[in-house]
PDB file of C-alpha atoms in Angstrom:
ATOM      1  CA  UNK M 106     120.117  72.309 106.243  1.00 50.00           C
ATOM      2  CA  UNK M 107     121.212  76.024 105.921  1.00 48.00           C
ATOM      3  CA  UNK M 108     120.343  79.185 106.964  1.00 50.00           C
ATOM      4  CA  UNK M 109     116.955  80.354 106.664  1.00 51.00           C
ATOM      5  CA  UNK M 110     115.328  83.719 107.074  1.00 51.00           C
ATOM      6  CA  UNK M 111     111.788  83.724 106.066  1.00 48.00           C
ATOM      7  CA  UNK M 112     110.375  87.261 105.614  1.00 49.00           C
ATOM      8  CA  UNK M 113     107.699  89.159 107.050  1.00 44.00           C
ATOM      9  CA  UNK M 114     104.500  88.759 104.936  1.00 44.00           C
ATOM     10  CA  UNK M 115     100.938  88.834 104.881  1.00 38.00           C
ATOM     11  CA  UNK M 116      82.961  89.002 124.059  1.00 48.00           C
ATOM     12  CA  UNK M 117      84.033  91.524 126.386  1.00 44.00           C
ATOM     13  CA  UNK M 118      81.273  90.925 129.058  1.00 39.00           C
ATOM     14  CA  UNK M 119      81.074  95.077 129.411  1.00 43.00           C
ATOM     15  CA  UNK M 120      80.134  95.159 125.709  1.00 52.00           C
ATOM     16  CA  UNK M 121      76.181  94.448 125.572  1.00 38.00           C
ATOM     17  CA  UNK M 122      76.378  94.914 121.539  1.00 51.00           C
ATOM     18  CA  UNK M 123      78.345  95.823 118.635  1.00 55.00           C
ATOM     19  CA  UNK M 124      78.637  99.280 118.522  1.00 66.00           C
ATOM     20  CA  UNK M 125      79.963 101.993 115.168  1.00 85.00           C
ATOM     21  CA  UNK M 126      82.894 102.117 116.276  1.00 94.00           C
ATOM     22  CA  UNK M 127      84.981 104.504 113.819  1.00 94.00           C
ATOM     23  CA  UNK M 128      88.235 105.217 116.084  1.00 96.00           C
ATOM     24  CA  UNK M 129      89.388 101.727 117.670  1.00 97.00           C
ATOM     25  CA  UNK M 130      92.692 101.742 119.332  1.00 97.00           C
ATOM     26  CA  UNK M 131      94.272  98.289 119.027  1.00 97.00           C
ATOM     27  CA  UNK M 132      96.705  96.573 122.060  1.00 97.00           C
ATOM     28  CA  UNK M 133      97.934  93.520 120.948  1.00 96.00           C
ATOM     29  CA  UNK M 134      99.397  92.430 117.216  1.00 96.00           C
ATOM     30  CA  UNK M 135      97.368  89.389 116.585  1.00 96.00           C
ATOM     31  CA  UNK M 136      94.060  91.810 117.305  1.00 97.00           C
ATOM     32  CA  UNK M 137      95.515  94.427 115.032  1.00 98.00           C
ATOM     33  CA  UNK M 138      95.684  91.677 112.141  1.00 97.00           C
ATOM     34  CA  UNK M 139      92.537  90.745 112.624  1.00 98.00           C
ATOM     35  CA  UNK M 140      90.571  93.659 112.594  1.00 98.00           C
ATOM     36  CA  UNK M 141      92.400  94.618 109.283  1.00 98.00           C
ATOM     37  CA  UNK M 142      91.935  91.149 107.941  1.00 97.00           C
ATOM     38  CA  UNK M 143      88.180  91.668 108.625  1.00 98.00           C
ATOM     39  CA  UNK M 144      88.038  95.188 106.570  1.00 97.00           C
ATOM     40  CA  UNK M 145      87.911  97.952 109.455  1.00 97.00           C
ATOM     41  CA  UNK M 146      91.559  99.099 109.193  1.00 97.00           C
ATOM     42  CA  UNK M 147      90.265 102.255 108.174  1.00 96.00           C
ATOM     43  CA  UNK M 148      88.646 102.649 111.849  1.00 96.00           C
ATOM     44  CA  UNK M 149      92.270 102.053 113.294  1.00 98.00           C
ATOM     45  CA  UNK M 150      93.986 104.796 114.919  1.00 97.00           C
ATOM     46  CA  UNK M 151      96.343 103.794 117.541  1.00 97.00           C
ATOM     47  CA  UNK M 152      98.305 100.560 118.144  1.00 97.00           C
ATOM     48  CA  UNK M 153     100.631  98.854 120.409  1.00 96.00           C
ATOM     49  CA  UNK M 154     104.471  98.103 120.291  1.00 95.00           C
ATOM     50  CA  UNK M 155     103.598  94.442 119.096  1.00 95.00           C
ATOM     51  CA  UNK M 156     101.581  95.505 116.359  1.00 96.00           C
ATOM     52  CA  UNK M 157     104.134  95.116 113.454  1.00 93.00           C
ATOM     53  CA  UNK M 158     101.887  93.527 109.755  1.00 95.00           C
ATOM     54  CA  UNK M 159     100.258  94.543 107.353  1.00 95.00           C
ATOM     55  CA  UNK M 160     103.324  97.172 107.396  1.00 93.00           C
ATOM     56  CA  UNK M 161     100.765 100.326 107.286  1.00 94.00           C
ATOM     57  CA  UNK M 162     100.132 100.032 110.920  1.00 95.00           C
ATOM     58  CA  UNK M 163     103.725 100.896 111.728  1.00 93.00           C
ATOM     59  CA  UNK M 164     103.096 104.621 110.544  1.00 94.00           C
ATOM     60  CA  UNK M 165     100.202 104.907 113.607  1.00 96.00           C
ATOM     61  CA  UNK M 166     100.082 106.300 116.881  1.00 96.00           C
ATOM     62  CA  UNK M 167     101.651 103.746 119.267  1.00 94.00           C
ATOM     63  CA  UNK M 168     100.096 103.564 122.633  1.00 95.00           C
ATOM     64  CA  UNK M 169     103.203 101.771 124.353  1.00 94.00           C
ATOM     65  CA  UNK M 170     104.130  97.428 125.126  1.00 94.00           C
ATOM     66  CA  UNK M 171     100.296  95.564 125.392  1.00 94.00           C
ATOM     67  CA  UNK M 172     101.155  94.625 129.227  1.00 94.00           C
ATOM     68  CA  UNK M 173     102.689  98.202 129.958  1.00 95.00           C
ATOM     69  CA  UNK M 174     100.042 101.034 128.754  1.00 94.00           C
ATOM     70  CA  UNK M 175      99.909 104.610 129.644  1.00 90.00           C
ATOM     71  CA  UNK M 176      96.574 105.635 130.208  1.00 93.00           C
ATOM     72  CA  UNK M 177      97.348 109.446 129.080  1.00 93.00           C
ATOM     73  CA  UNK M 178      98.768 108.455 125.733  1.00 92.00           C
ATOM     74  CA  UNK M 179      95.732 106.141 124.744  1.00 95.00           C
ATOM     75  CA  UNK M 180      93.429 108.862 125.653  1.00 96.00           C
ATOM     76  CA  UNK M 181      95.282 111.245 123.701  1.00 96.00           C
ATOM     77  CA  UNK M 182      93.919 109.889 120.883  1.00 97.00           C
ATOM     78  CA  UNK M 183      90.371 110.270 121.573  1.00 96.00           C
ATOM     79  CA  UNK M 184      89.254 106.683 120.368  1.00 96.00           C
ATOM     80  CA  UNK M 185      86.080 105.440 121.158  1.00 95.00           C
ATOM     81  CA  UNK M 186      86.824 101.438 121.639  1.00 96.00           C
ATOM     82  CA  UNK M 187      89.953  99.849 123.116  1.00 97.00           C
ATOM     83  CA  UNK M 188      90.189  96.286 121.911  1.00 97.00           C
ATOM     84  CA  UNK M 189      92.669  94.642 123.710  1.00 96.00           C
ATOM     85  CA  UNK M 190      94.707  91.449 124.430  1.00 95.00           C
ATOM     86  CA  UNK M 191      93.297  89.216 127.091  1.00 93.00           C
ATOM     87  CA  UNK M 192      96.541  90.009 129.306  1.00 92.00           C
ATOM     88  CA  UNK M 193      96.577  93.963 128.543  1.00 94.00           C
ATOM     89  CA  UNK M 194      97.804  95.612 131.381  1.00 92.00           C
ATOM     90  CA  UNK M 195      98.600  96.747 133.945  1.00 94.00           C
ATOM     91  CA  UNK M 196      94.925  96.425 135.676  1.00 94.00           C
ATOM     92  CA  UNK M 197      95.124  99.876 136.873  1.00 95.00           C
ATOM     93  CA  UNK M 198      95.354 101.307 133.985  1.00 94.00           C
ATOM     94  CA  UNK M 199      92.547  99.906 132.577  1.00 95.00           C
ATOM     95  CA  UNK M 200      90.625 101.036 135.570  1.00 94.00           C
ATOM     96  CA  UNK M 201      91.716 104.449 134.594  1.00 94.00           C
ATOM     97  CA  UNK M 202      90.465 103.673 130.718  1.00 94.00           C
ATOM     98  CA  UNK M 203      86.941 102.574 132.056  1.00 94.00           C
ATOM     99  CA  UNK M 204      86.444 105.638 134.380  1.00 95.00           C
ATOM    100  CA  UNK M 205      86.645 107.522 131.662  1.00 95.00           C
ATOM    101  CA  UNK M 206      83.845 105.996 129.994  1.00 94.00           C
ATOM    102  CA  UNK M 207      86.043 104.691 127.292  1.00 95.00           C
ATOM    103  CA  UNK M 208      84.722 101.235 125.323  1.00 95.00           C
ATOM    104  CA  UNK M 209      87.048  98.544 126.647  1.00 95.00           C
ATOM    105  CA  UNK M 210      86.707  95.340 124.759  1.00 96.00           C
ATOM    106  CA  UNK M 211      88.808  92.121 126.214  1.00 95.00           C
ATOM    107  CA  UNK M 212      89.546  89.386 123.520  1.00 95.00           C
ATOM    108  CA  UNK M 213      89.411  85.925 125.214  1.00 91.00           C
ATOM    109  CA  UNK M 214      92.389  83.957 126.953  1.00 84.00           C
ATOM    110  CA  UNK M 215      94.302  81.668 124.270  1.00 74.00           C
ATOM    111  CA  UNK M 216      98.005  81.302 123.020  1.00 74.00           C
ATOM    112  CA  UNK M 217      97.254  78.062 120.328  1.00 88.00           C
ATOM    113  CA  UNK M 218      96.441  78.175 116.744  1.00 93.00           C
ATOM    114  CA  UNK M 219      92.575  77.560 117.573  1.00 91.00           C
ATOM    115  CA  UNK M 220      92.632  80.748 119.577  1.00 94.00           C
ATOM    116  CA  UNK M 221      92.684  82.659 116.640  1.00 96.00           C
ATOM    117  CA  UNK M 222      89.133  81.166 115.458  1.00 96.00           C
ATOM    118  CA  UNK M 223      88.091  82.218 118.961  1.00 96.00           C
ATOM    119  CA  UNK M 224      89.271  85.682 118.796  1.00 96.00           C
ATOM    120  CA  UNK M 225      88.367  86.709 115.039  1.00 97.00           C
ATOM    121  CA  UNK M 226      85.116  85.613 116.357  1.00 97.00           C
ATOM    122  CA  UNK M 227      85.267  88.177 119.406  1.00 96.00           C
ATOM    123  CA  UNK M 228      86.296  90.787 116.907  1.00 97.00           C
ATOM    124  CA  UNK M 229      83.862  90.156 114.639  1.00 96.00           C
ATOM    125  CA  UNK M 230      80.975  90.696 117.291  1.00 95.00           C
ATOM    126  CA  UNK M 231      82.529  93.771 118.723  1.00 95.00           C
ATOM    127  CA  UNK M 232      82.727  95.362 115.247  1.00 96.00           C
ATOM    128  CA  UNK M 233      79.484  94.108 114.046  1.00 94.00           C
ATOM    129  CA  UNK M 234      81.527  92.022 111.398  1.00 96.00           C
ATOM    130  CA  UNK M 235      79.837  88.454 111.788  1.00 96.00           C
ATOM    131  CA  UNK M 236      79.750  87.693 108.547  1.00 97.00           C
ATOM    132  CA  UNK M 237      83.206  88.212 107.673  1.00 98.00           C
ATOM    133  CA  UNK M 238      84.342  87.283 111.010  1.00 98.00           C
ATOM    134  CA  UNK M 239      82.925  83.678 110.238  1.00 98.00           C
ATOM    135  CA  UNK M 240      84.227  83.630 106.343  1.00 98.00           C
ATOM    136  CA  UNK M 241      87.804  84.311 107.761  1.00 98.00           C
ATOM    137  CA  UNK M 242      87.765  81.660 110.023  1.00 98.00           C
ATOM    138  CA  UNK M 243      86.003  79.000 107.974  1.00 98.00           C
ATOM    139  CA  UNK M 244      89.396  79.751 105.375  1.00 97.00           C
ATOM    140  CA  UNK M 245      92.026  79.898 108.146  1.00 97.00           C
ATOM    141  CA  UNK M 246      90.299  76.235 109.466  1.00 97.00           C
ATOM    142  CA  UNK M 247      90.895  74.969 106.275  1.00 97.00           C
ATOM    143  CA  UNK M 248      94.220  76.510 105.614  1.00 97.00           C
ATOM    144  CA  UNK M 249      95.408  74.917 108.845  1.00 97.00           C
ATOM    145  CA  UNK M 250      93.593  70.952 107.759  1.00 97.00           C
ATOM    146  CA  UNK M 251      95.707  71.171 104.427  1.00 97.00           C
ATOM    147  CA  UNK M 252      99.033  72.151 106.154  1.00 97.00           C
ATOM    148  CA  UNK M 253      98.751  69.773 108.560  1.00 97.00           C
ATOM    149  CA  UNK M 254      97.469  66.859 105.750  1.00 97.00           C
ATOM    150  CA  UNK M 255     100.538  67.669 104.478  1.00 97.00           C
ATOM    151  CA  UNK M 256     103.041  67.525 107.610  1.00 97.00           C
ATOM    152  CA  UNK M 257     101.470  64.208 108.460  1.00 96.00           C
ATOM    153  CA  UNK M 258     103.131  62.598 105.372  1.00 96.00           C
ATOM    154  CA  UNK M 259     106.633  63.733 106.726  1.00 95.00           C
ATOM    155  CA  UNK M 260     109.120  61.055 107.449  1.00 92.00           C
ATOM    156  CA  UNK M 261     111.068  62.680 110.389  1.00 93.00           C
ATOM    157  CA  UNK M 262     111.249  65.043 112.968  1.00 96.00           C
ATOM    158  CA  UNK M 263     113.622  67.228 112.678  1.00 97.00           C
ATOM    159  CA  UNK M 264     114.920  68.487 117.069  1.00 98.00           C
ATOM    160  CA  UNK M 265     114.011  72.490 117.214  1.00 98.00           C
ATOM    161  CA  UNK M 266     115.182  74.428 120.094  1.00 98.00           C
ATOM    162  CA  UNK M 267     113.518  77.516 119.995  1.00 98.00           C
ATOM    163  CA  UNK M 268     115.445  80.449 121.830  1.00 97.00           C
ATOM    164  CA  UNK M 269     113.307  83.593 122.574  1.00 95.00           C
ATOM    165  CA  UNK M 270     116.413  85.378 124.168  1.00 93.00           C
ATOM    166  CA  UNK M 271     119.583  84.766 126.974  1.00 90.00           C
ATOM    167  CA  UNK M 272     119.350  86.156 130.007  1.00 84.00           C
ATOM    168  CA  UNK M 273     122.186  86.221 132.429  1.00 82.00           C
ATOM    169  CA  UNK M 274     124.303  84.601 129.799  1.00 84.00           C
ATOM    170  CA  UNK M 275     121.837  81.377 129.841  1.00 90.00           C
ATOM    171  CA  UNK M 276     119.584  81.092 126.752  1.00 94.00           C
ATOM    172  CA  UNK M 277     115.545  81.313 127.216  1.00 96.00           C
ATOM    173  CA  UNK M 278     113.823  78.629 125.817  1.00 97.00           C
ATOM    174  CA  UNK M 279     110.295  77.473 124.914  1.00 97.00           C
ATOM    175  CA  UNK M 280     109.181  74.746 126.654  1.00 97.00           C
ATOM    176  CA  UNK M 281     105.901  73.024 126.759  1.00 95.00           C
ATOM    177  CA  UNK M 282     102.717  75.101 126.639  1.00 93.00           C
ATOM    178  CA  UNK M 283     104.366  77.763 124.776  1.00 95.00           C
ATOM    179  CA  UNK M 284     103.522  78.769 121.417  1.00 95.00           C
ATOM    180  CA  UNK M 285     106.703  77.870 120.166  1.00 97.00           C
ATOM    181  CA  UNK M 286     106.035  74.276 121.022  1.00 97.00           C
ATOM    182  CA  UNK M 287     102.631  74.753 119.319  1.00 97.00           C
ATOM    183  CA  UNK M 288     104.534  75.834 116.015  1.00 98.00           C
ATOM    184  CA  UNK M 289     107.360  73.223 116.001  1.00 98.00           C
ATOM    185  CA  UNK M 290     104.483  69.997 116.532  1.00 97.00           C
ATOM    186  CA  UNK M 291     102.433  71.758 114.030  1.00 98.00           C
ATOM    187  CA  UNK M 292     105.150  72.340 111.569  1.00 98.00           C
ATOM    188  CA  UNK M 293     106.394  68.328 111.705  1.00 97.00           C
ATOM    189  CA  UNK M 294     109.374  68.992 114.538  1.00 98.00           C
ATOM    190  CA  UNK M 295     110.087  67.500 117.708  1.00 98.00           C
ATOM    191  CA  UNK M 296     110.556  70.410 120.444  1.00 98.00           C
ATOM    192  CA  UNK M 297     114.027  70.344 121.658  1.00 98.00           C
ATOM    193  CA  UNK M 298     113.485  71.478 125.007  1.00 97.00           C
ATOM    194  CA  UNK M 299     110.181  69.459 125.580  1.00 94.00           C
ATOM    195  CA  UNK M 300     111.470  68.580 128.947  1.00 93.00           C
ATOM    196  CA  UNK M 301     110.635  71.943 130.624  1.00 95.00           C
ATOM    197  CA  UNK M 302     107.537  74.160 130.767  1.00 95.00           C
ATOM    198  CA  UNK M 303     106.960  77.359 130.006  1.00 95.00           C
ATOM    199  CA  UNK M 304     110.113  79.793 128.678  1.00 96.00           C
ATOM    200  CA  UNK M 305     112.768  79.116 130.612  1.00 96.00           C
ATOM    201  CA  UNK M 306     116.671  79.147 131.017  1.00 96.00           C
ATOM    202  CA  UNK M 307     118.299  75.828 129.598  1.00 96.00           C
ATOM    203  CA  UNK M 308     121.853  75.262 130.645  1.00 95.00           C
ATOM    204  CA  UNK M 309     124.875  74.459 128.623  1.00 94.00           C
ATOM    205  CA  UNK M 310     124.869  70.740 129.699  1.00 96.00           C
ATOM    206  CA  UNK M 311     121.141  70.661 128.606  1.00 96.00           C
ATOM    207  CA  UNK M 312     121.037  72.337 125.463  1.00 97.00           C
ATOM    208  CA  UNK M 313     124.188  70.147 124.414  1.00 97.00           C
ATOM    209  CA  UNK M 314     121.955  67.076 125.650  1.00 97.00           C
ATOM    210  CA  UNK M 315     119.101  68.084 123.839  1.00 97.00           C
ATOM    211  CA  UNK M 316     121.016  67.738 120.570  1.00 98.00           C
ATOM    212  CA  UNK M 317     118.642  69.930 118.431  1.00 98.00           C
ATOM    213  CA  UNK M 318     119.004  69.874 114.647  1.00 98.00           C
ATOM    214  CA  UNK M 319     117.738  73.328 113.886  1.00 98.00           C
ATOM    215  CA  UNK M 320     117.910  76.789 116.347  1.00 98.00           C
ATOM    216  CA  UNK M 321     114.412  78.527 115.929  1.00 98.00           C
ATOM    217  CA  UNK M 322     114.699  81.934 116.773  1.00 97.00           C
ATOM    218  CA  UNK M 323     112.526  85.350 115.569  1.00 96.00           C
ATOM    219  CA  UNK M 324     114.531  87.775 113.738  1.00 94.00           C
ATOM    220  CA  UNK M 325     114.426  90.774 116.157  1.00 93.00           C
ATOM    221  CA  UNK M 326     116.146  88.682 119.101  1.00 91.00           C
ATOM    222  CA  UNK M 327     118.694  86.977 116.769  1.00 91.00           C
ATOM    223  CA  UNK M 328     119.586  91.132 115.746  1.00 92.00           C
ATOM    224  CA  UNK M 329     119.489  92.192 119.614  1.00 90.00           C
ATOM    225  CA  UNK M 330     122.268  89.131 120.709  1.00 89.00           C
ATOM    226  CA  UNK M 331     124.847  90.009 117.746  1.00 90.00           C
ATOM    227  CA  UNK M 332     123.468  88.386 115.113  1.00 90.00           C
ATOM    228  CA  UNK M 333     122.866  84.370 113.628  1.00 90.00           C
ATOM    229  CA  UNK M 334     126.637  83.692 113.256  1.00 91.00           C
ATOM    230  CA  UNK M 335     127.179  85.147 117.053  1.00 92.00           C
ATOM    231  CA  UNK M 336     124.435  82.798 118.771  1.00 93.00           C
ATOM    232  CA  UNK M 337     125.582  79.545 116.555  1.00 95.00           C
ATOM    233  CA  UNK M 338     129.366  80.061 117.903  1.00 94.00           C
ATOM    234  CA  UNK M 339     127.795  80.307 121.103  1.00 94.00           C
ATOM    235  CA  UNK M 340     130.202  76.983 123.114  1.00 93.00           C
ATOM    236  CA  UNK M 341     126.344  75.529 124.412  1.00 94.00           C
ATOM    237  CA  UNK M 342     125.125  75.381 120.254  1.00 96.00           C
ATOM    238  CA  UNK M 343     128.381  75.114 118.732  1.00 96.00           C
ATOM    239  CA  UNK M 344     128.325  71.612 119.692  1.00 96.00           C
ATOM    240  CA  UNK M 345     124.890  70.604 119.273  1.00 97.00           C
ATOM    241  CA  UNK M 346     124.086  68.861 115.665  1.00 98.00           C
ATOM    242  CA  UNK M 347     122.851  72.667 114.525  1.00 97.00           C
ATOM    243  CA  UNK M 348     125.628  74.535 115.255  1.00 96.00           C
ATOM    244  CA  UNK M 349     127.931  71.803 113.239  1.00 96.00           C
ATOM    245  CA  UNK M 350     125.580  72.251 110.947  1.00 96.00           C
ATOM    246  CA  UNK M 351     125.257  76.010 110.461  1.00 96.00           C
ATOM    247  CA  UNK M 352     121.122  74.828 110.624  1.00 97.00           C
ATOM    248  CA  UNK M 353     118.955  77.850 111.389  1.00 97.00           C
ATOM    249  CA  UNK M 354     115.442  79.032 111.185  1.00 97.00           C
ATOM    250  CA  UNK M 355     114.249  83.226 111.451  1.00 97.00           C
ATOM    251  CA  UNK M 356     111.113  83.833 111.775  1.00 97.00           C
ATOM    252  CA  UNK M 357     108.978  87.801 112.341  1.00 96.00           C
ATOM    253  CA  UNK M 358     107.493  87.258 116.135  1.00 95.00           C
ATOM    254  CA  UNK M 359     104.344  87.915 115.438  1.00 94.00           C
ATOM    255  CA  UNK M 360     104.012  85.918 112.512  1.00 96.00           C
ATOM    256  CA  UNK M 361     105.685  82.624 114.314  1.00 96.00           C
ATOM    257  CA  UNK M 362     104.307  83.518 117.710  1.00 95.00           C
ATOM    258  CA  UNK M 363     101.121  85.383 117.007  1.00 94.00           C
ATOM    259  CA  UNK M 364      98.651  83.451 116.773  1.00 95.00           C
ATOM    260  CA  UNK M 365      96.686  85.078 114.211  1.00 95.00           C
ATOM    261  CA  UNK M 366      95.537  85.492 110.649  1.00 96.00           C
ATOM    262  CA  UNK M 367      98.372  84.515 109.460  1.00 97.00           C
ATOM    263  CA  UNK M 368      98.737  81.516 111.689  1.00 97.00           C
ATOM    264  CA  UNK M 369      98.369  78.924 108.632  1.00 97.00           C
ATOM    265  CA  UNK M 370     100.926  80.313 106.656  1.00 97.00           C
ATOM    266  CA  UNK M 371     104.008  80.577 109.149  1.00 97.00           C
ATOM    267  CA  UNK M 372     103.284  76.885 110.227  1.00 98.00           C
ATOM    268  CA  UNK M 373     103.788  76.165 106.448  1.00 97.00           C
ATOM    269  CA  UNK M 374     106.339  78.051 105.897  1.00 97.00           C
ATOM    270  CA  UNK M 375     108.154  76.548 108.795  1.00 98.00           C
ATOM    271  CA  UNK M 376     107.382  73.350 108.025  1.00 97.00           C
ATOM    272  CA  UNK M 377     109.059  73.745 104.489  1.00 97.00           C
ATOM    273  CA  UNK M 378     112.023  75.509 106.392  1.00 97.00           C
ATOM    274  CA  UNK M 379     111.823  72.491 108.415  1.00 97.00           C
ATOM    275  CA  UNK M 380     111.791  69.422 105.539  1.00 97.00           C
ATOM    276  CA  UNK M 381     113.559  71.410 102.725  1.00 94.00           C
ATOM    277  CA  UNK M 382     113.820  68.030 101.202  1.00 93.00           C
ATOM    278  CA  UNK M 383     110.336  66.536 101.639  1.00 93.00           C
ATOM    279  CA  UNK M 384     108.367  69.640 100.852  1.00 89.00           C
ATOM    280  CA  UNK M 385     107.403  69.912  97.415  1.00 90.00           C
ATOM    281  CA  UNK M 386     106.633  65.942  97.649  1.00 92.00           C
ATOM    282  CA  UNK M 387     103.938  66.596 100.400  1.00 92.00           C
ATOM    283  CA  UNK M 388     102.515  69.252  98.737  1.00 91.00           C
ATOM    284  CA  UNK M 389     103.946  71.926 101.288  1.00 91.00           C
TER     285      UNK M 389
END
């Protein structure tokens, strides 16, 4: 397997009712691509750090990280809804948001690929978009049943380590209950590191153990430690079947670990990245 890079593409209890909202400020990039998915992109005026597809959302106001928000910036832009990630933060600035009499619409807890049914649905009632709220998930539910008909006529699992970034010279790695994980099972690959939970260091005795086939990694981190050819000559994946190999995966973050819109497409695409061989034979 070589190289791949795989380009970027394509309710809140406080809320009694949907409301006109015209200027929403957005914290959180799976929100972002829903509520442009849904048709009110044109109300958007200000989003977060993480808020990265469709591209025209770049060229707006940022309003800081999702967990790290400055209450004076937001404000700024005089919007009259915040819709935010469930773990928006920090808590006291949202206490400032509130007292101000600002909207403040929390989407629902959820990191898996049925969260994202969950939270167009909480979009869709905030904005008053039902309808198309439903439409999009009834087509992302049955985007997601013919990918995965298709990955369940795969003959093997490829071993995917996914490495979010290395800390203190150790690499960080997704464990169980990460979204990672979520990707690799739904994409026909056997997570790597399955024998820790959470993202966490993995030492060079473990990785080397672990034997992966393939390094999963999103694009931006992979740029931030050097570069693909400086984390495969790493001595811990050098001699793991993937660094003989030269076997790679990039991925966008927010399309591998986003869980949103686009959800259904990155687990294909991954899974073809995955089974370069078996993929136009399963109809991938």
């Amino acid at each position: 397997m070589k190289r791949i890079l795989i380009p970027l593409l394509c309710l809140a209890a406080s809320l009694a009712q949907a409301q006109d909202y015209t200027r929403i400020v957005s914290a959180g990039g799976d929100l972002t691509e829903i509520i442009v998915a849904l048709g009110a992109g044109d109300r958007l005026i200000g989003v977060d750090s993480t808020s990265s597809f469709p591209e025209e959302v770049r060229e707006m106001p940022q309003i800081g990280y999702v967990r790290a928000l400055s209450a004076e910036g937001l404000l700024s832009l005089a919007p009259d809804l915040l819709i935010a990630a469930h773990d928006t933060g920090p808590e006291t600035v949202l206490d400032q948001i509130r007292a101000t009499g600002l909207d403040v619409a929390i989407a629902p807890d959820g990191s898996g690929a049925e969260s994202v049914a969950a939270k167009t649905e909480f979009v869709g009632e905030v904005l008053g978009l039902e309808d198309e709220a439903r439409a999009l998930v009834n087509d992302y539910r049955a985007e997601m049943a013919v990918v995965a008909e298709a990955v369940a006529e795969l003959d093997r699992e490829p071993r995917v380590l996914f490495i979010l970034s290395i800390r203190d010279g150790a690499p960080l790695v997704g464990g169980l209950d990460t979204s990672a994980d979520e990707m690799i099972r739904l994409a026909g690959g056997k997570n790597a590191a399955a024998g820790i939970e959470g993202y966490k260091p993995m030492n060079r005795e473990a990785i080397i153990s672990a034997a992966p086939d393939v390094i999963l990694m999103t694009d931006a981190h992979a740029d931030r430690l050097g570069g693909l050819d400086e984390v495969l000559a790493r001595p811990e994946i050098a001699l793991t079947p993937a660094g003989r190999d030269q076997s790679a995966i990039l991925m966008p973050a927010m399309l591998l670990l986003g869980m949103g819109p686009r959800t259904a497409q990155a687990v294909r695409q991954l899974a073809r990245a995955l089974h370069p061989e078996d993929a136009a034979r399963v109809g991938l």
